[in-house]
Amino acid sequence: RLCGDAGREDAVQALEGEDALWVGTYSEFIARIDLRTGQIRRFALPGGVRMPLARKQVLTLLPVDGQLWVGTAGGLLRFDPATGRSQDVLALDHRSILPSPWEVLLRDRDGAVWFASATGLYRFGAGGGAERIAEGTVRSLAFDRAGKLWVGRPDGLYRLRDDGRSLMRAWPAAD
């Protein structure tokens, strides 16, 4: 992430292999930089200036199989750079995101995409289907060497239970 004036994050980045860098901005959606040629290609959402600002405020990016998952202050979408089309995956109320504007996207070993935001933790299966795993603010996600998902929340550190459907508090220890 790049920090701008007063610590505000102006852009998020995600590498696509060794060939490209995706950049998401706080007001202009996304751009792709070809790392071999330096060429920059900008993409805008349909609707241009009429599009609500929350939908253009990119907070996280994840390239997956030729498409780009984009987390914004208005929700989560999948963007196809080949066609310029986007598909809404999850709509969020921007008023619930802005007080805690952290979002994270990760892909697990099975190809599922995990999305964390101020509204909770979500899993999107590789074959389709979506599931909300937890409610409330989630600020960070990481997989350990064994493939276990760790979840950072304002009140502590959690691990996804082996059933894959709920979180277990790891720190501070539950009484």
PDB file of C-alpha atoms in Angstrom:
ATOM      1  CA  ARG A   1       0.000   0.000   0.000  1.00  0.00           C
ATOM      2  CA  LEU A   2       1.107   3.546  -0.675  1.00  0.00           C
ATOM      3  CA  CYS A   3       0.532   6.271   1.869  1.00  0.00           C
ATOM      4  CA  GLY A   4      -0.499   9.741   0.793  1.00  0.00           C
ATOM      5  CA  ASP A   5      -1.059  12.960   2.695  1.00  0.00           C
ATOM      6  CA  ALA A   6      -1.940  12.667   6.375  1.00  0.00           C
ATOM      7  CA  GLY A   7      -1.423   8.901   6.233  1.00  0.00           C
ATOM      8  CA  ARG A   8      -4.403   8.282   3.957  1.00  0.00           C
ATOM      9  CA  GLU A   9      -3.817   5.322   1.712  1.00  0.00           C
ATOM     10  CA  ASP A  10      -4.092   6.462  -1.886  1.00  0.00           C
ATOM     11  CA  ALA A  11      -3.421   3.193  -3.665  1.00  0.00           C
ATOM     12  CA  VAL A  12      -3.290  -0.543  -3.187  1.00  0.00           C
ATOM     13  CA  GLN A  13      -1.229  -2.892  -5.317  1.00  0.00           C
ATOM     14  CA  ALA A  14      -1.248  -6.553  -6.302  1.00  0.00           C
ATOM     15  CA  LEU A  15       1.299  -8.385  -8.435  1.00  0.00           C
ATOM     16  CA  GLU A  16       0.057 -10.586 -11.265  1.00  0.00           C
ATOM     17  CA  GLY A  17       2.895 -13.051 -11.668  1.00  0.00           C
ATOM     18  CA  GLU A  18       6.067 -11.373 -12.885  1.00  0.00           C
ATOM     19  CA  ASP A  19       4.377  -9.496 -15.724  1.00  0.00           C
ATOM     20  CA  ALA A  20       2.018  -6.960 -14.226  1.00  0.00           C
ATOM     21  CA  LEU A  21       1.232  -4.759 -11.274  1.00  0.00           C
ATOM     22  CA  TRP A  22      -2.381  -3.846 -10.584  1.00  0.00           C
ATOM     23  CA  VAL A  23      -2.975  -0.530  -8.834  1.00  0.00           C
ATOM     24  CA  GLY A  24      -6.245   0.380  -7.175  1.00  0.00           C
ATOM     25  CA  THR A  25      -6.871   4.001  -6.309  1.00  0.00           C
ATOM     26  CA  TYR A  26      -9.043   5.804  -3.818  1.00  0.00           C
ATOM     27  CA  SER A  27     -11.122   7.589  -6.468  1.00  0.00           C
ATOM     28  CA  GLU A  28     -10.382   6.328  -9.990  1.00  0.00           C
ATOM     29  CA  PHE A  29     -10.803   2.527  -9.721  1.00  0.00           C
ATOM     30  CA  ILE A  30      -7.881   0.495 -11.195  1.00  0.00           C
ATOM     31  CA  ALA A  31      -4.924   0.462 -13.573  1.00  0.00           C
ATOM     32  CA  ARG A  32      -2.584  -2.267 -14.827  1.00  0.00           C
ATOM     33  CA  ILE A  33       1.132  -1.609 -15.319  1.00  0.00           C
ATOM     34  CA  ASP A  34       2.929  -3.958 -17.693  1.00  0.00           C
ATOM     35  CA  LEU A  35       6.237  -4.552 -15.889  1.00  0.00           C
ATOM     36  CA  ARG A  36       8.051  -5.499 -19.094  1.00  0.00           C
ATOM     37  CA  THR A  37       7.093  -2.451 -21.190  1.00  0.00           C
ATOM     38  CA  GLY A  38       6.027   0.092 -18.578  1.00  0.00           C
ATOM     39  CA  GLN A  39       2.701   0.579 -20.380  1.00  0.00           C
ATOM     40  CA  ILE A  40      -0.158   1.695 -18.140  1.00  0.00           C
ATOM     41  CA  ARG A  41      -3.750   0.772 -18.937  1.00  0.00           C
ATOM     42  CA  ARG A  42      -6.501   2.409 -16.894  1.00  0.00           C
ATOM     43  CA  PHE A  43      -9.896   0.852 -16.282  1.00  0.00           C
ATOM     44  CA  ALA A  44     -13.051   2.603 -15.130  1.00  0.00           C
ATOM     45  CA  LEU A  45     -16.338   1.196 -13.936  1.00  0.00           C
ATOM     46  CA  PRO A  46     -19.337   1.705 -16.215  1.00  0.00           C
ATOM     47  CA  GLY A  47     -21.229   4.796 -15.141  1.00  0.00           C
ATOM     48  CA  GLY A  48     -18.208   7.112 -14.990  1.00  0.00           C
ATOM     49  CA  VAL A  49     -18.796  10.230 -12.908  1.00  0.00           C
ATOM     50  CA  ARG A  50     -22.318   9.051 -12.034  1.00  0.00           C
ATOM     51  CA  MET A  51     -20.879   6.007 -10.256  1.00  0.00           C
ATOM     52  CA  PRO A  52     -20.942   6.444  -6.448  1.00  0.00           C
ATOM     53  CA  LEU A  53     -17.483   7.257  -5.110  1.00  0.00           C
ATOM     54  CA  ALA A  54     -17.609   4.284  -2.698  1.00  0.00           C
ATOM     55  CA  ARG A  55     -17.633   1.898  -5.698  1.00  0.00           C
ATOM     56  CA  LYS A  56     -14.424   3.516  -7.028  1.00  0.00           C
ATOM     57  CA  GLN A  57     -12.561   3.529  -3.689  1.00  0.00           C
ATOM     58  CA  VAL A  58     -10.370   0.444  -4.036  1.00  0.00           C
ATOM     59  CA  LEU A  59      -9.211  -1.003  -0.723  1.00  0.00           C
ATOM     60  CA  THR A  60      -7.796  -4.389  -1.802  1.00  0.00           C
ATOM     61  CA  LEU A  61      -6.963  -6.360  -4.963  1.00  0.00           C
ATOM     62  CA  LEU A  62      -6.358 -10.017  -5.829  1.00  0.00           C
ATOM     63  CA  PRO A  63      -5.566 -11.344  -9.328  1.00  0.00           C
ATOM     64  CA  VAL A  64      -7.049 -14.831  -9.852  1.00  0.00           C
ATOM     65  CA  ASP A  65      -7.007 -16.785 -13.122  1.00  0.00           C
ATOM     66  CA  GLY A  66      -7.043 -13.794 -15.462  1.00  0.00           C
ATOM     67  CA  GLN A  67      -9.616 -11.859 -13.466  1.00  0.00           C
ATOM     68  CA  LEU A  68      -9.201  -9.330 -10.687  1.00  0.00           C
ATOM     69  CA  TRP A  69     -11.099  -9.441  -7.399  1.00  0.00           C
ATOM     70  CA  VAL A  70     -11.592  -5.851  -6.237  1.00  0.00           C
ATOM     71  CA  GLY A  71     -12.649  -4.848  -2.719  1.00  0.00           C
ATOM     72  CA  THR A  72     -14.092  -1.338  -2.548  1.00  0.00           C
ATOM     73  CA  ALA A  73     -15.845   0.788   0.042  1.00  0.00           C
ATOM     74  CA  GLY A  74     -19.057  -0.268  -1.723  1.00  0.00           C
ATOM     75  CA  GLY A  75     -18.441  -4.018  -1.830  1.00  0.00           C
ATOM     76  CA  LEU A  76     -16.602  -6.764  -3.640  1.00  0.00           C
ATOM     77  CA  LEU A  77     -16.557  -7.362  -7.392  1.00  0.00           C
ATOM     78  CA  ARG A  78     -14.801  -9.486  -9.979  1.00  0.00           C
ATOM     79  CA  PHE A  79     -13.347  -7.580 -12.898  1.00  0.00           C
ATOM     80  CA  ASP A  80     -12.459  -9.104 -16.269  1.00  0.00           C
ATOM     81  CA  PRO A  81      -9.735  -6.970 -17.886  1.00  0.00           C
ATOM     82  CA  ALA A  82     -10.185  -8.724 -21.247  1.00  0.00           C
ATOM     83  CA  THR A  83     -13.781  -7.476 -21.581  1.00  0.00           C
ATOM     84  CA  GLY A  84     -13.774  -4.519 -19.174  1.00  0.00           C
ATOM     85  CA  ARG A  85     -16.840  -5.976 -17.451  1.00  0.00           C
ATOM     86  CA  SER A  86     -17.330  -6.369 -13.736  1.00  0.00           C
ATOM     87  CA  GLN A  87     -19.626  -8.599 -11.734  1.00  0.00           C
ATOM     88  CA  ASP A  88     -20.847  -7.650  -8.278  1.00  0.00           C
ATOM     89  CA  VAL A  89     -20.011 -10.388  -5.803  1.00  0.00           C
ATOM     90  CA  LEU A  90     -20.986  -8.747  -2.507  1.00  0.00           C
ATOM     91  CA  ALA A  91     -22.665  -5.385  -1.943  1.00  0.00           C
ATOM     92  CA  LEU A  92     -21.707  -3.526   1.240  1.00  0.00           C
ATOM     93  CA  ASP A  93     -23.076  -0.351   2.786  1.00  0.00           C
ATOM     94  CA  HIS A  94     -20.211   2.146   2.523  1.00  0.00           C
ATOM     95  CA  ARG A  95     -21.275   3.674   5.859  1.00  0.00           C
ATOM     96  CA  SER A  96     -20.269   0.430   7.585  1.00  0.00           C
ATOM     97  CA  ILE A  97     -16.886   0.329   5.795  1.00  0.00           C
ATOM     98  CA  LEU A  98     -15.607   3.912   6.083  1.00  0.00           C
ATOM     99  CA  PRO A  99     -15.078   3.960   9.885  1.00  0.00           C
ATOM    100  CA  SER A 100     -12.766   0.939   9.508  1.00  0.00           C
ATOM    101  CA  PRO A 101     -11.573   0.911   5.880  1.00  0.00           C
ATOM    102  CA  TRP A 102      -9.363  -2.180   5.991  1.00  0.00           C
ATOM    103  CA  GLU A 103     -10.081  -4.933   3.528  1.00  0.00           C
ATOM    104  CA  VAL A 104      -8.060  -8.031   2.660  1.00  0.00           C
ATOM    105  CA  LEU A 105      -8.331 -10.637  -0.105  1.00  0.00           C
ATOM    106  CA  LEU A 106      -6.477 -13.978  -0.030  1.00  0.00           C
ATOM    107  CA  ARG A 107      -6.712 -17.218  -1.986  1.00  0.00           C
ATOM    108  CA  ASP A 108      -6.303 -20.553  -0.241  1.00  0.00           C
ATOM    109  CA  ARG A 109      -4.751 -23.807  -1.448  1.00  0.00           C
ATOM    110  CA  ASP A 110      -8.140 -25.060  -2.651  1.00  0.00           C
ATOM    111  CA  GLY A 111      -8.746 -21.971  -4.799  1.00  0.00           C
ATOM    112  CA  ALA A 112     -11.310 -20.342  -2.514  1.00  0.00           C
ATOM    113  CA  VAL A 113     -11.130 -16.563  -2.116  1.00  0.00           C
ATOM    114  CA  TRP A 114     -11.317 -15.093   1.391  1.00  0.00           C
ATOM    115  CA  PHE A 115     -12.516 -11.526   1.904  1.00  0.00           C
ATOM    116  CA  ALA A 116     -12.197  -9.588   5.161  1.00  0.00           C
ATOM    117  CA  SER A 117     -13.784  -6.200   5.860  1.00  0.00           C
ATOM    118  CA  ALA A 118     -15.490  -4.142   8.529  1.00  0.00           C
ATOM    119  CA  THR A 119     -18.598  -6.268   7.947  1.00  0.00           C
ATOM    120  CA  GLY A 120     -16.980  -9.641   8.541  1.00  0.00           C
ATOM    121  CA  LEU A 121     -15.146 -12.586   7.008  1.00  0.00           C
ATOM    122  CA  TYR A 122     -16.430 -14.212   3.822  1.00  0.00           C
ATOM    123  CA  ARG A 123     -15.406 -17.294   1.831  1.00  0.00           C
ATOM    124  CA  PHE A 124     -16.106 -17.633  -1.899  1.00  0.00           C
ATOM    125  CA  GLY A 125     -15.650 -21.219  -3.080  1.00  0.00           C
ATOM    126  CA  ALA A 126     -13.602 -22.019  -6.170  1.00  0.00           C
ATOM    127  CA  GLY A 127     -16.672 -23.632  -7.739  1.00  0.00           C
ATOM    128  CA  GLY A 128     -19.027 -20.837  -6.712  1.00  0.00           C
ATOM    129  CA  GLY A 129     -21.010 -20.264  -3.574  1.00  0.00           C
ATOM    130  CA  ALA A 130     -20.416 -17.739  -0.838  1.00  0.00           C
ATOM    131  CA  GLU A 131     -20.452 -18.028   2.911  1.00  0.00           C
ATOM    132  CA  ARG A 132     -20.161 -15.505   5.727  1.00  0.00           C
ATOM    133  CA  ILE A 133     -17.901 -17.039   8.341  1.00  0.00           C
ATOM    134  CA  ALA A 134     -17.911 -14.264  10.955  1.00  0.00           C
ATOM    135  CA  GLU A 135     -19.522 -10.884  11.554  1.00  0.00           C
ATOM    136  CA  GLY A 136     -17.726  -7.778  12.762  1.00  0.00           C
ATOM    137  CA  THR A 137     -14.524  -6.048  11.776  1.00  0.00           C
ATOM    138  CA  VAL A 138     -11.683  -8.141  10.391  1.00  0.00           C
ATOM    139  CA  ARG A 139      -8.454  -6.264   9.694  1.00  0.00           C
ATOM    140  CA  SER A 140      -5.973  -8.907   8.600  1.00  0.00           C
ATOM    141  CA  LEU A 141      -5.724 -12.428   7.202  1.00  0.00           C
ATOM    142  CA  ALA A 142      -2.782 -14.805   6.814  1.00  0.00           C
ATOM    143  CA  PHE A 143      -2.217 -18.489   6.139  1.00  0.00           C
ATOM    144  CA  ASP A 144       0.432 -20.378   8.075  1.00  0.00           C
ATOM    145  CA  ARG A 145       2.664 -23.108   6.598  1.00  0.00           C
ATOM    146  CA  ALA A 146       0.039 -25.732   7.346  1.00  0.00           C
ATOM    147  CA  GLY A 147      -2.603 -23.771   5.434  1.00  0.00           C
ATOM    148  CA  LYS A 148      -4.507 -22.658   8.541  1.00  0.00           C
ATOM    149  CA  LEU A 149      -6.200 -19.272   8.277  1.00  0.00           C
ATOM    150  CA  TRP A 150      -5.367 -16.687  10.954  1.00  0.00           C
ATOM    151  CA  VAL A 151      -7.642 -13.693  11.432  1.00  0.00           C
ATOM    152  CA  GLY A 152      -6.773 -10.369  13.069  1.00  0.00           C
ATOM    153  CA  ARG A 153      -9.629  -8.441  14.656  1.00  0.00           C
ATOM    154  CA  PRO A 154      -9.644  -5.370  16.910  1.00  0.00           C
ATOM    155  CA  ASP A 155     -10.184  -7.610  19.955  1.00  0.00           C
ATOM    156  CA  GLY A 156      -7.492 -10.187  19.221  1.00  0.00           C
ATOM    157  CA  LEU A 157      -6.138 -12.968  17.029  1.00  0.00           C
ATOM    158  CA  TYR A 158      -8.312 -15.850  15.840  1.00  0.00           C
ATOM    159  CA  ARG A 159      -7.823 -19.056  13.856  1.00  0.00           C
ATOM    160  CA  LEU A 160     -10.365 -20.676  11.579  1.00  0.00           C
ATOM    161  CA  ARG A 161     -11.594 -23.878  13.197  1.00  0.00           C
ATOM    162  CA  ASP A 162     -10.957 -27.155  11.396  1.00  0.00           C
ATOM    163  CA  ASP A 163     -14.642 -27.276  10.383  1.00  0.00           C
ATOM    164  CA  GLY A 164     -14.008 -24.124   8.307  1.00  0.00           C
ATOM    165  CA  ARG A 165     -17.192 -22.478   9.569  1.00  0.00           C
ATOM    166  CA  SER A 166     -16.237 -20.536  12.681  1.00  0.00           C
ATOM    167  CA  LEU A 167     -13.359 -18.782  14.427  1.00  0.00           C
ATOM    168  CA  MET A 168     -11.521 -19.777  17.590  1.00  0.00           C
ATOM    169  CA  ARG A 169      -9.848 -17.121  19.714  1.00  0.00           C
ATOM    170  CA  ALA A 170      -6.078 -17.664  19.946  1.00  0.00           C
ATOM    171  CA  TRP A 171      -4.951 -14.467  21.686  1.00  0.00           C
ATOM    172  CA  PRO A 172      -5.604 -13.092  24.157  1.00  0.00           C
ATOM    173  CA  ALA A 173      -6.631 -16.431  25.565  1.00  0.00           C
ATOM    174  CA  ALA A 174     -10.321 -16.834  26.272  1.00  0.00           C
ATOM    175  CA  ASP A 175     -11.190 -17.156  29.969  1.00  0.00           C
TER     176      ASP A 175
END
